[in-house]
Short mmCIF file of C-alpha atoms in Angstrom, two decimals:
data_model
loop_
_atom_site.label_atom_id
_atom_site.label_comp_id
_atom_site.label_asym_id
_atom_site.label_seq_id
_atom_site.Cartn_x
_atom_site.Cartn_y
_atom_site.Cartn_z
CA MET A 213 -0.07 -0.02 0.01
CA ASN A 214 1.31 3.46 -0.92
CA ALA A 215 1.52 6.46 1.31
CA ALA A 216 -1.34 8.31 -0.38
CA LYS A 217 -3.74 5.46 0.20
CA ARG A 218 -2.72 5.33 3.96
CA LEU A 219 -3.14 9.11 4.33
CA GLU A 220 -6.63 8.99 2.80
CA ILE A 221 -7.65 6.01 5.01
CA PHE A 222 -6.74 7.77 8.09
CA ARG A 223 -8.12 11.22 6.95
CA ARG A 224 -11.59 9.44 6.53
CA PHE A 225 -11.29 7.66 9.84
CA HIS A 226 -10.49 11.08 11.47
CA GLU A 227 -13.31 12.79 9.54
CA ASP A 228 -15.87 10.25 10.74
CA ASN A 229 -14.55 10.18 14.36
CA PRO A 230 -12.39 13.13 15.25
CA GLU A 231 -11.73 12.11 18.83
CA PRO A 232 -11.88 8.29 19.03
CA LYS A 233 -11.88 6.79 22.54
CA THR A 234 -11.44 3.44 24.18
CA GLU A 235 -14.69 1.63 25.00
CA LEU A 236 -13.34 0.75 28.39
CA ALA A 237 -14.89 2.87 31.08
CA TYR A 238 -12.29 4.66 33.31
CA SER A 239 -11.74 7.98 35.09
CA SER A 240 -7.95 7.70 36.07
CA PRO A 241 -4.88 6.10 34.71
CA PHE A 242 -5.17 3.54 37.47
CA GLU A 243 -8.69 2.60 36.56
CA LEU A 244 -7.59 2.25 32.89
CA LEU A 245 -4.71 -0.02 33.83
CA ILE A 246 -6.93 -2.37 35.87
CA ALA A 247 -9.59 -2.41 33.08
CA VAL A 248 -6.96 -3.31 30.45
CA ILE A 249 -5.60 -6.12 32.62
CA LEU A 250 -9.16 -7.48 33.12
CA SER A 251 -9.93 -7.14 29.45
CA ALA A 252 -7.58 -9.94 28.24
CA GLN A 253 -9.62 -12.48 26.37
CA SER A 254 -12.79 -10.68 27.58
CA THR A 255 -14.99 -8.14 25.98
CA ASP A 256 -14.92 -4.37 26.92
CA VAL A 257 -18.69 -4.63 27.62
CA GLY A 258 -18.12 -7.42 30.18
CA VAL A 259 -15.22 -5.62 31.82
CA ASN A 260 -17.27 -2.36 32.12
CA LYS A 261 -20.06 -4.26 33.90
CA ALA A 262 -17.58 -5.58 36.46
CA THR A 263 -15.84 -2.39 37.01
CA ALA A 264 -19.12 -0.40 37.36
CA LYS A 265 -19.57 -2.47 40.61
CA LEU A 266 -15.92 -2.46 41.68
CA TYR A 267 -14.84 1.13 41.14
CA PRO A 268 -17.49 2.75 43.29
CA VAL A 269 -16.18 0.48 46.11
CA ALA A 270 -12.45 0.48 45.28
CA ASN A 271 -10.57 2.41 42.66
CA THR A 272 -7.12 3.05 44.13
CA PRO A 273 -4.31 0.73 44.59
CA GLU A 274 -4.72 0.71 48.40
CA ALA A 275 -8.40 0.05 48.26
CA ILE A 276 -8.28 -2.78 45.75
CA TYR A 277 -5.24 -4.25 47.61
CA ALA A 278 -7.23 -4.18 50.83
CA LEU A 279 -9.98 -6.43 49.20
CA GLY A 280 -7.49 -9.25 48.73
CA VAL A 281 -7.76 -11.89 46.01
CA GLU A 282 -11.01 -13.32 47.27
CA GLY A 283 -12.66 -9.94 47.81
CA LEU A 284 -11.67 -8.72 44.35
CA SER A 285 -12.76 -12.00 42.71
CA HIS A 286 -16.28 -11.35 44.07
CA TYR A 287 -16.62 -8.26 41.81
CA ILE A 288 -14.89 -9.66 38.67
CA LYS A 289 -16.17 -13.29 38.70
CA THR A 290 -18.24 -12.61 35.58
CA ILE A 291 -15.05 -12.04 33.62
CA GLY A 292 -13.11 -14.89 32.00
CA LEU A 293 -9.97 -16.13 33.90
CA TYR A 294 -11.06 -13.98 36.89
CA ASN A 295 -9.02 -15.99 39.44
CA SER A 296 -5.63 -15.36 37.72
CA LYS A 297 -6.59 -11.83 36.98
CA ALA A 298 -7.53 -11.19 40.54
CA LYS A 299 -4.12 -12.47 41.66
CA ASN A 300 -2.33 -10.31 39.08
CA VAL A 301 -4.30 -7.09 39.99
CA ILE A 302 -3.64 -7.55 43.74
CA GLU A 303 0.08 -8.01 43.11
CA THR A 304 0.06 -5.04 40.76
CA CYS A 305 -1.51 -2.96 43.37
CA ARG A 306 1.07 -3.93 45.92
CA LEU A 307 3.92 -2.97 43.53
CA LEU A 308 2.34 0.31 42.61
CA ILE A 309 2.06 1.15 46.38
CA GLU A 310 5.61 0.00 47.20
CA LEU A 311 7.54 1.06 44.05
CA HIS A 312 5.69 3.85 42.44
CA GLY A 313 3.87 5.89 45.15
CA SER A 314 0.56 4.46 44.15
CA GLU A 315 0.94 6.17 40.73
CA VAL A 316 0.79 4.39 37.37
CA PRO A 317 4.24 4.55 35.81
CA GLN A 318 4.73 6.26 32.52
CA THR A 319 7.39 4.01 30.98
CA ARG A 320 6.90 0.76 29.08
CA GLU A 321 9.60 -1.03 31.15
CA ALA A 322 8.00 -0.14 34.51
CA LEU A 323 4.56 -1.07 33.25
CA GLU A 324 5.65 -4.42 31.76
CA ALA A 325 7.23 -5.34 35.12
CA LEU A 326 3.70 -5.40 36.63
CA PRO A 327 1.92 -8.75 36.77
CA GLY A 328 -0.68 -9.16 33.96
CA VAL A 329 0.85 -6.30 31.92
CA GLY A 330 2.35 -7.28 28.61
CA ARG A 331 3.34 -5.11 25.72
CA LYS A 332 -0.09 -4.56 24.36
CA THR A 333 -1.46 -3.49 27.84
CA ALA A 334 1.47 -1.19 28.35
CA ASN A 335 0.90 0.41 25.01
CA VAL A 336 -2.77 1.04 25.67
CA VAL A 337 -2.03 2.79 29.02
CA LEU A 338 0.77 4.80 27.52
CA ASN A 339 -1.33 5.86 24.57
CA THR A 340 -4.67 6.37 26.17
CA ALA A 341 -3.79 7.56 29.68
CA PHE A 342 -0.56 9.46 28.94
CA ARG A 343 -1.05 10.34 25.15
CA GLN A 344 2.32 8.72 24.14
CA LEU A 345 2.93 7.66 20.62
CA THR A 346 2.44 3.85 20.95
CA MET A 347 0.64 1.27 18.96
CA ALA A 348 -1.36 -1.35 20.94
CA VAL A 349 -1.78 -4.28 18.49
CA ASP A 350 -4.71 -6.59 19.42
CA THR A 351 -6.39 -9.19 17.30
CA HIS A 352 -8.55 -6.58 15.59
CA ILE A 353 -5.67 -4.33 14.67
CA PHE A 354 -3.61 -7.41 13.50
CA ARG A 355 -6.40 -8.52 11.26
CA VAL A 356 -7.26 -5.13 9.89
CA SER A 357 -3.72 -4.09 9.15
CA ASN A 358 -2.93 -7.32 7.39
CA ARG A 359 -6.24 -7.68 5.55
CA THR A 360 -6.34 -4.13 4.21
CA GLY A 361 -2.63 -3.82 3.45
CA ILE A 362 -2.12 -0.94 5.76
CA ALA A 363 0.61 -2.78 7.51
CA ARG A 364 1.53 -6.50 7.06
CA GLY A 365 3.38 -8.67 9.51
CA LYS A 366 3.47 -12.27 10.72
CA ASN A 367 3.12 -11.35 14.34
CA VAL A 368 1.84 -8.44 16.50
CA VAL A 369 5.33 -6.94 17.06
CA GLU A 370 5.92 -6.85 13.24
CA VAL A 371 2.65 -5.12 12.66
CA GLU A 372 3.28 -2.72 15.47
CA LYS A 373 6.53 -1.60 14.03
CA GLN A 374 5.07 -1.30 10.57
CA LEU A 375 2.17 0.86 11.76
CA MET A 376 4.54 3.00 13.74
CA LYS A 377 6.58 3.49 10.54
CA PHE A 378 3.76 3.95 8.04
CA VAL A 379 0.74 5.54 9.71
CA PRO A 380 0.87 9.29 8.80
CA LYS A 381 2.31 11.19 11.62
CA PRO A 382 -0.73 13.60 12.10
CA TYR A 383 -2.93 10.50 12.72
CA LEU A 384 -0.53 8.30 14.61
CA LEU A 385 -1.58 9.19 18.12
CA ASP A 386 -5.30 8.17 17.65
CA SER A 387 -4.72 5.48 14.95
CA HIS A 388 -4.99 2.51 17.29
CA HIS A 389 -8.47 3.50 18.36
CA TRP A 390 -9.70 3.87 14.75
CA LEU A 391 -8.16 0.55 13.75
CA ILE A 392 -9.73 -1.26 16.71
CA LEU A 393 -13.14 0.11 16.22
CA HIS A 394 -12.92 -0.61 12.41
CA GLY A 395 -12.10 -4.22 13.28
CA ARG A 396 -14.77 -4.59 15.93
CA TYR A 397 -17.71 -3.18 13.94
CA VAL A 398 -16.84 -3.23 10.20
CA CYS A 399 -13.85 -5.37 9.21
CA GLN A 400 -14.92 -8.25 11.35
CA ALA A 401 -13.18 -11.67 11.68
CA ARG A 402 -15.77 -14.04 10.20
CA LYS A 403 -16.98 -11.82 7.42
CA PRO A 404 -15.95 -8.26 6.78
CA ARG A 405 -18.79 -5.84 6.12
CA CYS A 406 -17.19 -4.47 2.91
CA GLY A 407 -20.47 -2.94 1.61
CA SER A 408 -20.59 -0.67 4.63
CA CYS A 409 -16.95 0.10 4.77
CA ARG A 410 -15.77 3.68 4.54
CA ILE A 411 -12.40 2.68 3.05
CA GLU A 412 -13.47 -0.16 0.76
CA ASP A 413 -12.18 1.51 -2.40
CA LEU A 414 -8.74 1.93 -0.72
CA CYS A 415 -8.50 -1.54 0.85
CA GLU A 416 -6.33 -4.06 -0.83
CA TYR A 417 -8.27 -7.16 0.39
CA LYS A 418 -9.00 -9.38 -2.64
CA ASP A 419 -12.08 -11.24 -1.39
CA LYS A 420 -14.43 -8.32 -0.85
CA THR A 421 -17.91 -9.17 0.48
CA SER A 422 -21.40 -7.72 0.26
CA ASP A 423 -23.51 -7.00 3.36
CA ASP A 424 -26.20 -9.36 2.19
#
């Protein structure tokens, strides 16, 4: 895909949604961090239902840590893998209190040292909470990037590097939100909704579908 096509793709994404946001509900960097940890292999809708009950009761490292694994599990038991996630969140809260003054660190290295936080989670927090130029490649972004030709790679790190290189700089900060939303609602896994796609004429996917 050439640079002119990419520029037009992201111009249209921006035109349709000038200020894209994550669909995870949060009101602080800490709430976002916990929500992203909980979102692994779970839907944002499911996580939001759980945190809507949890955060009014506990939304600081100290408050969640005080719940303990069992107490936290009570609030998040509707989420997949809740037992292991509860253990990771409690340990993350302990480390935030002991090592970071209860603040969410703003570097990838410090974030990835927290239990349950991998490269993608760190990138989400850095980009969404702290507005750093990072690219959080999830399954949606991996699929959309490869399928459309925006950025091709055999794994998420390859795609991340290609996107950081090729997404036009004026659109880079918000690009991961546009790509996630496009993958979630239009360029879906089982059958892309090409007939409803804003960038169908620019996309290099060979097996275009109708919406019938």
